[in-house]
Short mmCIF file of C-alpha atoms and ligand atoms in Angstrom, two decimals:
data_model
loop_
_atom_site.label_atom_id
_atom_site.label_comp_id
_atom_site.label_asym_id
_atom_site.label_seq_id
_atom_site.Cartn_x
_atom_site.Cartn_y
_atom_site.Cartn_z
CA MET A 138 28.81 -12.02 17.98
CA ILE A 139 27.55 -8.57 17.03
CA LEU A 140 29.43 -7.29 14.03
CA ILE A 141 29.34 -3.98 12.22
CA PHE A 142 30.49 -3.66 8.61
CA LEU A 143 31.66 -0.13 7.95
CA GLY A 144 32.69 1.01 4.50
CA ALA A 145 31.87 3.29 1.61
CA PRO A 146 29.10 2.33 -0.83
CA GLY A 147 30.24 -0.57 -3.03
CA SER A 148 33.09 -1.67 -0.76
CA GLY A 149 31.76 -5.25 -0.67
CA LYS A 150 30.07 -5.27 2.75
CA GLY A 151 26.97 -7.03 1.44
CA THR A 152 28.91 -9.70 -0.45
CA GLN A 153 30.98 -10.59 2.62
CA ALA A 154 27.98 -10.50 4.95
CA LYS A 155 26.21 -13.04 2.72
CA ARG A 156 29.23 -15.38 2.97
CA LEU A 157 29.27 -15.14 6.75
CA LEU A 158 25.52 -15.72 6.79
CA SER A 159 25.94 -18.95 4.86
CA ASP A 160 28.97 -20.13 6.92
CA ARG A 161 27.99 -19.05 10.42
CA LYS A 162 24.24 -18.45 10.13
CA TRP A 163 24.48 -14.92 11.54
CA PRO A 164 21.71 -12.90 9.90
CA GLN A 165 22.74 -10.01 7.64
CA LEU A 166 20.85 -6.89 8.68
CA SER A 167 21.20 -4.60 5.68
CA THR A 168 19.25 -1.39 6.22
CA GLY A 169 19.53 -0.65 2.48
CA ASP A 170 17.87 -4.02 1.67
CA MET A 171 15.20 -3.41 4.32
CA PHE A 172 14.31 -0.04 2.78
CA ARG A 173 14.31 -1.44 -0.77
CA ALA A 174 11.92 -4.20 0.38
CA ALA A 175 9.72 -1.60 2.14
CA ILE A 176 9.58 0.49 -1.05
CA LYS A 177 8.66 -2.56 -3.13
CA ASP A 178 5.88 -3.43 -0.65
CA GLY A 179 4.66 0.19 -0.52
CA THR A 180 4.82 0.36 3.31
CA PRO A 181 4.80 3.72 5.20
CA ILE A 182 8.53 3.27 5.96
CA GLY A 183 9.19 2.69 2.27
CA LEU A 184 7.27 5.84 1.35
CA LYS A 185 9.33 7.86 3.84
CA ALA A 186 12.66 6.41 2.64
CA LYS A 187 12.21 6.57 -1.13
CA SER A 188 12.97 10.21 -1.90
CA PHE A 189 16.09 10.19 0.30
CA MET A 190 17.38 7.00 -1.32
CA ASP A 191 16.69 8.12 -4.87
CA ALA A 192 18.82 11.23 -4.27
CA GLY A 193 21.63 9.28 -2.57
CA ASN A 194 20.94 10.96 0.78
CA LEU A 195 20.57 9.28 4.13
CA VAL A 196 17.16 8.31 5.44
CA PRO A 197 16.53 10.29 8.70
CA ASP A 198 18.14 8.76 11.79
CA ASP A 199 14.88 8.24 13.72
CA VAL A 200 13.40 6.16 10.87
CA VAL A 201 16.51 3.98 10.51
CA VAL A 202 16.99 3.50 14.24
CA GLY A 203 13.34 2.42 14.65
CA VAL A 204 13.69 -0.18 11.89
CA VAL A 205 16.90 -1.65 13.36
CA GLU A 206 15.57 -1.67 16.91
CA GLU A 207 12.57 -3.75 15.82
CA ARG A 208 14.66 -6.10 13.70
CA ILE A 209 17.24 -7.01 16.35
CA LYS A 210 14.50 -8.14 18.73
CA ALA A 211 13.67 -11.04 16.37
CA SER A 212 14.64 -14.53 17.57
CA ASP A 213 17.09 -15.12 14.71
CA CYS A 214 19.27 -12.30 16.12
CA ALA A 215 19.65 -13.90 19.55
CA ALA A 216 23.03 -15.53 18.82
CA GLY A 217 24.43 -12.60 16.87
CA PHE A 218 24.01 -10.58 13.69
CA ILE A 219 25.86 -8.52 11.13
CA LEU A 220 24.95 -4.87 10.69
CA ASP A 221 25.59 -4.06 7.03
CA GLY A 222 25.18 -0.35 6.30
CA PHE A 223 24.18 0.66 9.83
CA PRO A 224 25.16 2.82 11.67
CA ARG A 225 25.97 5.50 9.12
CA THR A 226 26.01 8.55 11.40
CA ILE A 227 27.28 9.31 14.90
CA PRO A 228 23.71 9.69 16.29
CA GLN A 229 22.86 6.24 14.84
CA ALA A 230 25.95 4.74 16.53
CA GLU A 231 24.96 6.34 19.84
CA ALA A 232 21.39 5.05 19.47
CA LEU A 233 22.75 1.56 18.74
CA ASP A 234 24.93 1.67 21.86
CA ARG A 235 21.90 2.65 23.94
CA MET A 236 19.66 -0.10 22.54
CA LEU A 237 22.36 -2.74 23.06
CA VAL A 238 22.99 -1.61 26.65
CA ARG A 239 19.25 -1.95 27.32
CA ALA A 240 19.42 -5.50 25.97
CA GLY A 241 22.59 -6.30 27.98
CA ARG A 242 24.60 -6.72 24.77
CA LYS A 243 27.49 -4.95 23.04
CA VAL A 244 29.24 -4.58 19.70
CA ASP A 245 32.03 -7.18 19.44
CA ARG A 246 33.79 -6.11 16.25
CA VAL A 247 33.67 -3.34 13.68
CA ILE A 248 35.21 -4.20 10.33
CA GLN A 249 36.28 -1.28 8.19
CA PHE A 250 36.30 -2.13 4.45
CA GLU A 251 39.06 -0.14 2.76
CA VAL A 252 38.90 0.43 -1.03
CA PRO A 253 40.17 3.42 -3.08
CA GLU A 254 37.26 5.70 -4.04
CA VAL A 255 37.97 5.70 -7.82
CA GLU A 256 37.62 1.92 -7.82
CA LEU A 257 34.29 2.17 -6.02
CA VAL A 258 32.79 4.58 -8.54
CA GLU A 259 33.59 2.07 -11.30
CA ARG A 260 32.13 -0.80 -9.25
CA LEU A 261 28.89 1.01 -8.48
CA THR A 262 28.14 2.57 -11.84
CA GLY A 263 28.82 -0.77 -13.59
CA ARG A 264 26.73 -2.76 -11.15
CA ARG A 265 23.56 -4.46 -12.41
CA THR A 266 21.10 -5.97 -9.98
CA CYS A 267 18.37 -8.54 -10.60
CA SER A 268 15.12 -6.91 -9.55
CA LYS A 269 13.58 -10.39 -9.05
CA CYS A 270 16.13 -12.28 -6.91
CA GLY A 271 18.68 -9.61 -5.89
CA ALA A 272 21.70 -11.26 -7.59
CA VAL A 273 24.42 -8.76 -8.42
CA PHE A 274 26.50 -8.55 -11.64
CA HIS A 275 28.98 -6.09 -13.12
CA VAL A 276 29.09 -5.03 -16.76
CA LYS A 277 32.87 -5.63 -16.96
CA ALA A 278 34.03 -7.66 -13.97
CA ASN A 279 31.15 -10.15 -13.79
CA PRO A 280 28.78 -9.80 -16.75
CA PRO A 281 25.73 -12.08 -17.02
CA LYS A 282 25.96 -14.78 -19.72
CA VAL A 283 23.18 -13.07 -21.68
CA GLU A 284 22.82 -9.30 -21.42
CA GLY A 285 19.88 -8.22 -19.30
CA ILE A 286 19.11 -11.78 -18.11
CA CYS A 287 19.89 -13.01 -14.60
CA ASP A 288 22.14 -16.12 -14.54
CA VAL A 289 20.74 -17.11 -11.15
CA CYS A 290 16.94 -16.98 -11.61
CA GLY A 291 16.65 -16.59 -15.40
CA ALA A 292 14.46 -13.47 -15.21
CA LYS A 293 14.89 -10.69 -17.75
CA ALA A 294 15.18 -8.29 -14.86
CA LEU A 295 18.72 -6.92 -14.64
CA ILE A 296 18.57 -3.22 -13.84
CA GLN A 297 20.84 -0.40 -12.77
CA ARG A 298 19.67 0.77 -9.33
CA ASP A 299 18.68 4.45 -9.48
CA ASP A 300 21.22 5.16 -6.77
CA ASP A 301 24.01 3.52 -8.83
CA LYS A 302 23.75 6.27 -11.48
CA LEU A 303 26.83 8.52 -11.64
CA GLU A 304 25.49 11.77 -10.10
CA VAL A 305 23.78 9.88 -7.31
CA VAL A 306 26.92 7.82 -6.67
CA GLN A 307 28.95 11.02 -6.34
CA ASN A 308 26.48 12.37 -3.81
CA ARG A 309 26.57 9.07 -1.86
CA PHE A 310 30.35 9.49 -1.52
CA ASN A 311 29.98 13.08 -0.27
CA VAL A 312 27.48 11.87 2.28
CA TYR A 313 29.82 9.04 3.26
CA ARG A 314 32.79 11.37 3.77
CA GLN A 315 30.79 13.87 5.81
CA GLN A 316 28.49 11.69 7.89
CA THR A 317 29.80 8.12 7.98
CA ALA A 318 33.61 8.38 7.90
CA PRO A 319 33.66 9.96 11.42
CA LEU A 320 32.54 6.54 12.70
CA VAL A 321 36.09 5.26 12.08
CA ASP A 322 37.27 7.45 14.99
CA TYR A 323 34.19 6.68 17.05
CA TYR A 324 34.79 2.92 16.89
CA GLY A 325 38.59 3.31 16.84
CA ARG A 326 38.32 4.58 20.42
CA SER A 327 36.47 1.42 21.48
CA GLY A 328 39.40 -0.84 20.46
CA ASN A 329 37.04 -3.07 18.43
CA LEU A 330 37.80 -1.64 15.01
CA ARG A 331 39.76 -3.72 12.47
CA ALA A 332 40.61 -2.47 8.96
CA VAL A 333 40.50 -4.97 6.08
CA ASN A 334 41.92 -4.37 2.61
CA ALA A 335 38.76 -4.85 0.54
CA PHE A 336 40.50 -4.02 -2.76
CA GLN A 337 41.36 -7.64 -3.59
CA HIS A 338 39.60 -10.81 -4.70
CA PRO A 339 36.47 -11.47 -2.59
CA ASP A 340 37.99 -14.79 -1.40
CA ARG A 341 41.04 -12.94 -0.02
CA VAL A 342 38.79 -10.32 1.59
CA TYR A 343 36.86 -13.13 3.27
CA GLU A 344 40.08 -14.70 4.60
CA ALA A 345 41.19 -11.34 6.02
CA LEU A 346 37.76 -10.88 7.54
CA LEU A 347 37.82 -14.26 9.30
CA LYS A 348 41.29 -13.56 10.70
CA ASN A 349 39.93 -10.40 12.24
CA LEU A 350 37.00 -12.19 13.85
CA ASN A 351 39.12 -14.70 15.72
P1 AMP B 644 22.91 0.62 0.75
O1 AMP B 644 22.24 -0.45 0.00
O2 AMP B 644 23.46 0.19 2.08
O3 AMP B 644 23.96 1.35 -0.07
O4 AMP B 644 21.79 1.72 1.11
C1 AMP B 644 21.05 2.35 0.09
C2 AMP B 644 20.43 3.63 0.61
O5 AMP B 644 19.56 3.33 1.72
C3 AMP B 644 21.40 4.66 1.16
O6 AMP B 644 21.99 5.47 0.14
C4 AMP B 644 20.48 5.47 2.07
O7 AMP B 644 19.64 6.32 1.35
C5 AMP B 644 19.59 4.38 2.68
N1 AMP B 644 20.20 3.83 3.92
C6 AMP B 644 20.65 2.57 4.13
N2 AMP B 644 21.14 2.43 5.37
C7 AMP B 644 21.02 3.65 5.96
C8 AMP B 644 21.37 4.17 7.23
N3 AMP B 644 21.96 3.41 8.16
N4 AMP B 644 21.09 5.47 7.48
C9 AMP B 644 20.48 6.26 6.57
N5 AMP B 644 20.15 5.84 5.35
C10 AMP B 644 20.40 4.54 5.03
#
C-alpha cells in the first residue's frame, strides 16, 4: 500500500500516520521530519533546507525529490509506506509518478485531510513540540502537566517551532493554497483521492481513514 496524506499544515497528517505506523507497520515518510533531522545533524541537505523552512517556504523540488527517492529504496518501504507532506507541488507529484513507474509501483490512495483554515491557525500557533523526543502538545487543547516539560520523556525541552509562529504560519497557508492545493485536482483525476473530515476527534479521524483504505 502506497499512501499519500494531503492536507494543509496542522491538519493532523502526522498524528494519523503515526497511528497507522503502529497498527500496520507502514513507515511514515515525513519530509518535514527528514529535513528537521538533517538540520539538527548539520548535513548538506539540512543546510540547504533551513532558510526555506524558517520562512515557511517550500524547499526546492529537486532537493525534496532526491531525499524521497533515496528513502523509498530502503527495505522497510518494500511492503508500503505513507507519504506525509510529500508531494507538495505538481512537479513533485510528477516526479513521484516517474520514480514509482521505474520501480513498477503506483500510488494506491491519496487521503485529503479537510479542516477549516481558522482552526488550523489556532492549532499551529498553539502547538508546542518536544525538541528531545518529538512529542507534540497544545497550549489549550493538550497542555503538558507542567509547563515547558515534556510528559513523555521528562525533558525541559518544549518549544514553539520557528515555523509555527504566526507570520510564518500565514505564509505556509499562502504557499499551501498556491502550490499544494492544485494536487487535489491532480489526484482527483486518478480516482484514488478520498476526502476525510479531519476537524473531529483524532479517534474519529482514524476511523474515517481506515474506512477509506478498505
Ligand atoms: P511539515 O513538517 O510537513 O509541515 O514541513 C515543514 C517544512 O519543511 C515545510 O514548511 C517546508 O519548508 C519543508 N517541506 C516539507 N516537505 C516538503 C515538500 N514536500 N516540499 C517542499 N518543502 C517541504
